[in-house]
Short mmCIF file of C-alpha atoms in Angstrom, two decimals:
data_model
loop_
_atom_site.label_atom_id
_atom_site.label_comp_id
_atom_site.label_asym_id
_atom_site.label_seq_id
_atom_site.Cartn_x
_atom_site.Cartn_y
_atom_site.Cartn_z
CA MET A 1 -44.37 41.74 -22.23
CA SER A 2 -40.59 42.08 -22.18
CA ALA A 3 -39.61 43.97 -19.03
CA GLN A 4 -36.12 45.41 -18.83
CA PHE A 5 -34.30 45.01 -15.52
CA GLU A 6 -30.82 44.56 -14.09
CA THR A 7 -29.93 41.00 -13.08
CA LYS A 8 -26.17 41.16 -12.50
CA ILE A 9 -25.73 41.12 -8.73
CA ASP A 10 -24.10 44.33 -7.53
CA PHE A 11 -24.96 45.41 -4.00
CA THR A 12 -23.62 48.95 -4.69
CA ASN A 13 -25.70 49.58 -7.82
CA PRO A 14 -28.94 51.53 -7.08
CA ILE A 15 -30.52 50.30 -10.34
CA TRP A 16 -29.90 46.66 -9.41
CA ASN A 17 -31.24 47.34 -5.91
CA ARG A 18 -34.37 48.94 -7.40
CA ASP A 19 -35.07 46.16 -9.86
CA THR A 20 -34.37 43.30 -7.48
CA TRP A 21 -36.43 44.80 -4.66
CA ALA A 22 -39.29 45.33 -7.11
CA ARG A 23 -39.12 41.73 -8.37
CA ILE A 24 -39.23 40.48 -4.77
CA GLN A 25 -42.21 42.68 -3.85
CA GLY A 26 -44.15 42.14 -7.05
CA ASP A 27 -43.95 41.24 -10.73
CA LEU A 28 -42.48 43.59 -13.32
CA ASN A 29 -45.03 42.33 -15.82
CA PRO A 30 -48.01 44.61 -15.01
CA GLU A 31 -50.39 41.96 -16.33
CA ASN A 32 -49.47 39.82 -13.31
CA GLN A 33 -50.35 40.20 -9.64
CA LYS A 34 -48.31 39.10 -6.65
CA PHE A 35 -49.65 38.25 -3.23
CA GLY A 36 -47.74 38.60 0.01
CA ASP A 37 -48.69 36.72 3.16
CA VAL A 38 -47.64 37.47 6.75
CA ARG A 39 -48.64 35.51 9.87
CA GLY A 40 -47.56 35.90 13.46
CA VAL A 41 -48.31 37.21 16.93
CA ILE A 42 -48.68 40.63 18.52
CA LEU A 43 -46.95 41.22 21.83
CA GLY A 44 -47.74 43.89 24.39
CA VAL A 45 -44.73 45.63 25.94
CA LYS A 46 -45.20 47.72 29.10
CA PRO A 47 -42.57 49.10 31.48
CA ASN A 48 -41.68 47.06 34.55
CA GLU A 49 -43.51 43.87 33.58
CA LYS A 50 -42.98 40.88 31.35
CA THR A 51 -44.17 41.01 27.76
CA LYS A 52 -47.69 39.69 27.09
CA GLU A 53 -48.96 37.84 24.02
CA LEU A 54 -52.04 39.83 23.04
CA CYS A 55 -53.34 38.16 19.88
CA GLY A 56 -52.27 36.74 16.55
CA PHE A 57 -52.57 38.22 13.09
CA GLU A 58 -52.84 37.10 9.48
CA ALA A 59 -52.15 39.67 6.78
CA PHE A 60 -51.94 39.66 3.01
CA LEU A 61 -51.17 42.10 0.23
CA ALA A 62 -52.30 42.20 -3.40
CA THR A 63 -49.70 44.03 -5.46
CA ARG A 64 -49.28 45.11 -9.07
CA LEU A 65 -46.14 46.79 -10.42
CA VAL A 66 -46.35 49.29 -13.26
CA PRO A 67 -42.96 50.27 -14.78
CA GLN A 68 -42.80 53.96 -15.76
CA GLU A 69 -41.04 55.59 -18.69
CA ASP A 70 -38.50 57.27 -16.40
CA GLY A 71 -37.36 53.91 -14.98
CA THR A 72 -39.30 54.18 -11.75
CA ILE A 73 -41.90 51.58 -10.81
CA ARG A 74 -45.30 52.32 -9.33
CA ARG A 75 -46.28 49.78 -6.69
CA LEU A 76 -50.09 49.55 -6.60
CA ASN A 77 -51.23 47.72 -3.52
CA LYS A 78 -54.10 46.73 -1.25
CA GLU A 79 -53.52 45.18 2.16
CA VAL A 80 -55.39 43.72 5.10
CA ILE A 81 -54.52 42.61 8.62
CA PHE A 82 -56.93 40.28 10.40
CA TYR A 83 -56.51 39.74 14.14
CA THR A 84 -56.67 36.18 15.42
CA ASN A 85 -56.70 33.89 18.41
CA PRO A 86 -52.97 32.95 18.52
CA ARG A 87 -53.70 29.37 19.60
CA THR A 88 -56.50 28.41 17.19
CA GLY A 89 -55.89 30.86 14.33
CA GLU A 90 -59.55 31.87 14.40
CA ILE A 91 -60.15 35.45 13.27
CA ILE A 92 -61.61 37.39 16.18
CA GLU A 93 -64.24 40.15 16.28
CA GLU A 94 -63.89 40.82 20.01
CA TRP A 95 -60.89 40.89 22.32
CA THR A 96 -60.44 41.04 26.08
CA ASN A 97 -57.90 43.57 27.28
CA PRO A 98 -55.61 41.70 29.73
CA TRP A 99 -54.85 44.85 31.74
CA THR A 100 -58.37 46.26 32.10
CA GLY A 101 -60.49 43.11 31.64
CA GLU A 102 -62.64 45.06 29.18
CA ASN A 103 -64.17 43.27 26.20
CA VAL A 104 -63.67 45.46 23.09
CA LYS A 105 -64.63 45.39 19.41
CA VAL A 106 -61.78 44.45 17.07
CA VAL A 107 -61.30 46.65 13.98
CA GLN A 108 -59.47 44.83 11.19
CA VAL A 109 -57.04 46.74 8.95
CA ALA A 110 -58.09 47.25 5.32
CA ASN A 111 -55.97 49.75 3.37
CA ASP A 112 -56.98 50.48 -0.23
CA PRO A 113 -54.78 51.68 -1.74
CA PHE A 114 -51.34 51.79 -0.18
CA ASN A 115 -49.17 52.77 -3.15
CA TYR A 116 -45.71 54.20 -3.60
CA THR A 117 -42.95 54.62 -6.15
CA ILE A 118 -39.91 52.34 -6.29
CA SER A 119 -36.93 54.16 -7.75
CA GLU A 120 -33.14 54.20 -7.64
CA TRP A 121 -33.52 56.70 -4.80
CA LEU A 122 -34.54 55.71 -1.29
CA ILE A 123 -38.26 56.18 -0.55
CA LEU A 124 -38.87 56.17 3.21
CA ALA A 125 -42.68 56.27 3.09
CA PRO A 126 -45.56 56.79 0.67
CA GLU A 127 -45.76 60.39 -0.51
CA ASP A 128 -49.22 60.88 1.01
CA PHE A 129 -48.28 59.41 4.39
CA GLY A 130 -47.99 62.24 6.90
CA GLY A 131 -45.29 64.88 7.15
CA ASP A 132 -44.88 68.25 5.45
CA LYS A 133 -45.56 67.67 1.76
CA ASN A 134 -43.94 71.04 0.91
CA VAL A 135 -40.53 69.85 2.09
CA LYS A 136 -38.56 68.05 -0.59
CA PRO A 137 -37.02 64.82 0.72
CA LYS A 138 -33.29 64.27 0.47
CA LYS A 139 -32.29 62.04 -2.42
CA ILE A 140 -30.35 59.04 -1.13
CA PRO A 141 -29.19 56.32 -3.54
CA LEU A 142 -31.14 53.10 -3.05
CA ILE A 143 -28.51 50.77 -1.60
CA PHE A 144 -29.86 48.17 0.80
CA PRO A 145 -27.97 46.00 3.30
CA TRP A 146 -27.61 42.66 1.47
CA HIS A 147 -25.95 39.51 2.76
CA GLN A 148 -25.14 36.28 1.02
CA MET A 149 -26.45 33.80 3.57
CA SER A 150 -25.48 30.68 1.60
CA PRO A 151 -24.16 29.75 -1.84
CA THR A 152 -27.75 29.79 -3.10
CA HIS A 153 -29.55 32.64 -1.28
CA LEU A 154 -29.31 36.37 -0.60
CA SER A 155 -30.84 38.17 2.37
CA LEU A 156 -32.27 41.67 1.98
CA SER A 157 -32.97 43.98 4.95
CA THR A 158 -35.44 46.86 4.61
CA ASP A 159 -35.99 48.84 7.81
CA MET A 160 -38.15 51.93 8.21
CA HIS A 161 -38.41 54.18 11.26
CA LEU A 162 -41.10 56.86 11.30
CA TYR A 163 -42.25 59.61 13.64
CA TYR A 164 -45.22 61.63 12.41
CA PRO A 165 -48.34 63.51 13.60
CA ASN A 166 -51.14 61.25 14.82
CA ALA A 167 -54.31 61.34 12.68
CA MET A 168 -56.23 60.64 15.87
CA ASN A 169 -56.28 63.76 18.05
CA PRO A 170 -56.06 62.57 21.69
CA GLU A 171 -58.51 65.29 22.75
CA LYS A 172 -61.19 63.69 20.57
CA TRP A 173 -60.00 60.08 20.66
CA VAL A 174 -59.33 59.98 24.38
CA ARG A 175 -59.34 56.18 24.72
CA GLU A 176 -58.05 55.31 21.25
CA SER A 177 -55.18 57.75 20.61
CA SER A 178 -51.64 57.07 21.80
CA GLY A 179 -50.83 60.80 21.76
CA ALA A 180 -50.04 63.69 19.44
CA MET A 181 -47.26 61.83 17.59
CA VAL A 182 -46.87 58.28 16.31
CA GLN A 183 -43.60 56.34 16.50
CA VAL A 184 -43.47 53.29 14.21
CA SER A 185 -40.69 50.97 13.05
CA GLU A 186 -40.89 48.16 10.51
CA MET A 187 -38.07 45.64 10.06
CA MET A 188 -38.33 43.25 7.11
CA ARG A 189 -35.98 40.45 6.04
CA TYR A 190 -36.31 38.81 2.63
CA CYS A 191 -34.47 35.60 1.69
CA ALA A 192 -34.41 35.06 -2.08
CA PRO A 193 -32.73 32.52 -4.38
CA ILE A 194 -29.72 33.80 -6.33
CA ALA A 195 -30.64 31.69 -9.37
CA GLU A 196 -33.96 33.52 -9.69
CA ILE A 197 -32.42 36.96 -9.12
CA GLU A 198 -29.92 36.33 -11.93
CA ASN A 199 -32.50 34.90 -14.33
CA PRO A 200 -33.47 37.53 -16.96
CA GLU A 201 -36.59 35.55 -17.85
CA LEU A 202 -38.15 35.99 -14.40
CA THR A 203 -40.09 39.21 -13.85
CA SER A 204 -40.75 38.15 -10.25
CA VAL A 205 -38.57 36.48 -7.59
CA SER A 206 -39.80 34.16 -4.83
CA PHE A 207 -38.95 34.84 -1.19
CA THR A 208 -39.48 33.92 2.41
CA GLY A 209 -38.74 36.19 5.33
CA THR A 210 -39.79 37.95 8.50
CA TRP A 211 -41.81 41.07 9.29
CA ASN A 212 -41.50 42.82 12.63
CA ARG A 213 -43.30 46.03 13.54
CA ILE A 214 -43.12 48.27 16.62
CA THR A 215 -46.18 50.50 16.92
CA PRO A 216 -48.39 52.14 19.55
CA TRP A 217 -51.36 50.27 20.95
CA MET A 218 -54.01 49.57 18.32
CA PRO A 219 -56.75 52.18 18.81
CA TRP A 220 -59.45 49.54 19.30
CA MET A 221 -57.56 48.22 22.35
CA LEU A 222 -58.62 51.43 24.15
CA MET A 223 -55.26 51.83 25.88
CA GLY A 224 -55.03 55.56 25.20
CA GLN A 225 -51.71 57.05 26.27
CA GLU A 226 -50.88 54.20 28.64
CA PRO A 227 -47.07 53.67 28.55
CA GLY A 228 -45.96 50.84 26.29
CA HIS A 229 -46.38 49.59 22.73
CA THR A 230 -47.10 46.56 20.59
CA LEU A 231 -44.62 44.38 18.73
CA TYR A 232 -45.69 42.40 15.68
CA VAL A 233 -43.53 39.32 15.04
CA GLY A 234 -44.32 37.51 11.80
CA SER A 235 -43.12 35.24 9.01
CA MET A 236 -43.84 36.12 5.39
CA THR A 237 -43.76 34.79 1.86
CA GLY A 238 -45.16 35.67 -1.54
CA GLY A 239 -46.50 34.15 -4.72
CA PRO A 240 -48.53 34.70 -7.89
CA ASP A 241 -51.93 33.60 -6.58
CA HIS A 242 -54.14 33.05 -3.54
CA SER A 243 -52.40 29.80 -2.62
CA VAL A 244 -49.95 31.74 -0.42
CA ILE A 245 -52.79 33.15 1.71
CA SER A 246 -53.89 31.11 4.72
CA PRO A 247 -57.20 29.27 4.07
CA ARG A 248 -58.79 30.95 7.09
CA ALA A 249 -57.81 34.47 6.02
CA LEU A 250 -58.82 33.74 2.44
CA ALA A 251 -62.29 32.55 3.48
CA TYR A 252 -62.75 35.56 5.77
CA ALA A 253 -61.72 37.95 2.98
CA GLU A 254 -64.00 36.27 0.44
CA LYS A 255 -66.92 36.89 2.81
CA ASN A 256 -66.03 40.32 4.19
CA TYR A 257 -63.36 41.97 1.99
CA PRO A 258 -63.64 40.44 -1.53
CA GLN A 259 -62.29 43.60 -3.19
CA PHE A 260 -58.91 42.98 -1.51
CA LEU A 261 -58.38 39.68 -3.33
CA SER A 262 -57.11 41.41 -6.46
CA ALA A 263 -54.49 44.11 -6.94
CA PRO A 264 -55.39 47.56 -8.26
CA THR A 265 -55.41 47.93 -12.03
CA GLU A 266 -55.22 51.73 -11.89
CA ASP A 267 -53.14 54.19 -9.89
CA TYR A 268 -55.60 55.93 -7.60
CA GLY A 269 -55.29 57.42 -4.14
CA PRO A 270 -54.42 58.95 -1.85
CA SER A 271 -52.57 56.35 0.18
CA ILE A 272 -53.42 56.81 3.85
CA SER A 273 -52.51 55.03 7.05
CA SER A 274 -54.73 52.62 8.98
CA LEU A 275 -54.98 55.23 11.76
CA GLU A 276 -56.45 57.74 9.30
CA ILE A 277 -58.92 55.13 8.07
CA PHE A 278 -59.88 54.30 11.67
CA ALA A 279 -60.49 58.00 12.38
CA ARG A 280 -62.71 58.29 9.31
CA THR A 281 -64.77 55.14 9.85
CA GLN A 282 -65.10 54.74 13.63
CA GLU A 283 -66.53 56.77 16.52
CA PRO A 284 -64.79 57.54 19.84
CA ALA A 285 -65.55 55.03 22.58
CA PRO A 286 -67.54 56.26 25.58
CA PRO A 287 -65.74 56.60 28.92
CA ARG A 288 -65.04 53.29 30.61
CA GLU A 289 -67.59 52.24 33.17
CA THR A 290 -66.23 52.03 36.69
CA ALA A 291 -67.66 50.03 39.56
#
């Protein structure tokens, strides 16, 4: 396959931004998959106290890019987040809440699919992800903040800040829901080699980087509308096969989520958030027992 894409570095060109971002996220040859891997810790932030380390996480994505006739690129994707013991790396099924002392069941994240379109216009979120679908979004040229960090590498920043209705009604999900609205931010930094970006023979570009996420308490933590939030702090990379995934996460997925070890081959949907999946697959927790 001979994919056509812009390789001449021009931070102000939306087409170059589109093509380079796509090559970092995936592979413009739709016969190829790309896997992303993220590992880190989750911190608990509450007012008037020091931040707590709550648990670790290991996440991976299986992505396929499908170039469209109009120049846009469909990003077909599956993703998981497994929660871990931050000291041993062991994937956990139960977790003790440090504020309440309660032992709770952990619900891993498994989103299939989580697709969206990459274009020369800025896409803030997947089209099926909350909000009023009758309102047409403003078209903003896709121009990211890039920095040349060294003679050999560029740094790409992609930040997203969302505020949308919560799929988990707090009247039903008394202990799980953080409230009527959800406030989420994701801050990603990609560091990619200039030589690969400028190489017209490479349909995919390697990267390392960081992934930080600010989000309400995970619903399985049973924190309800308690003031505060969680902060994910992680390092990420990507590659063409399972070798980028941690051995522990790979073994856990092979046993429990084998369908997530390959990217979608067709464009199906809808794409929904992990909160919506939780609401569809779980039941509200009973009231907490008091002494």
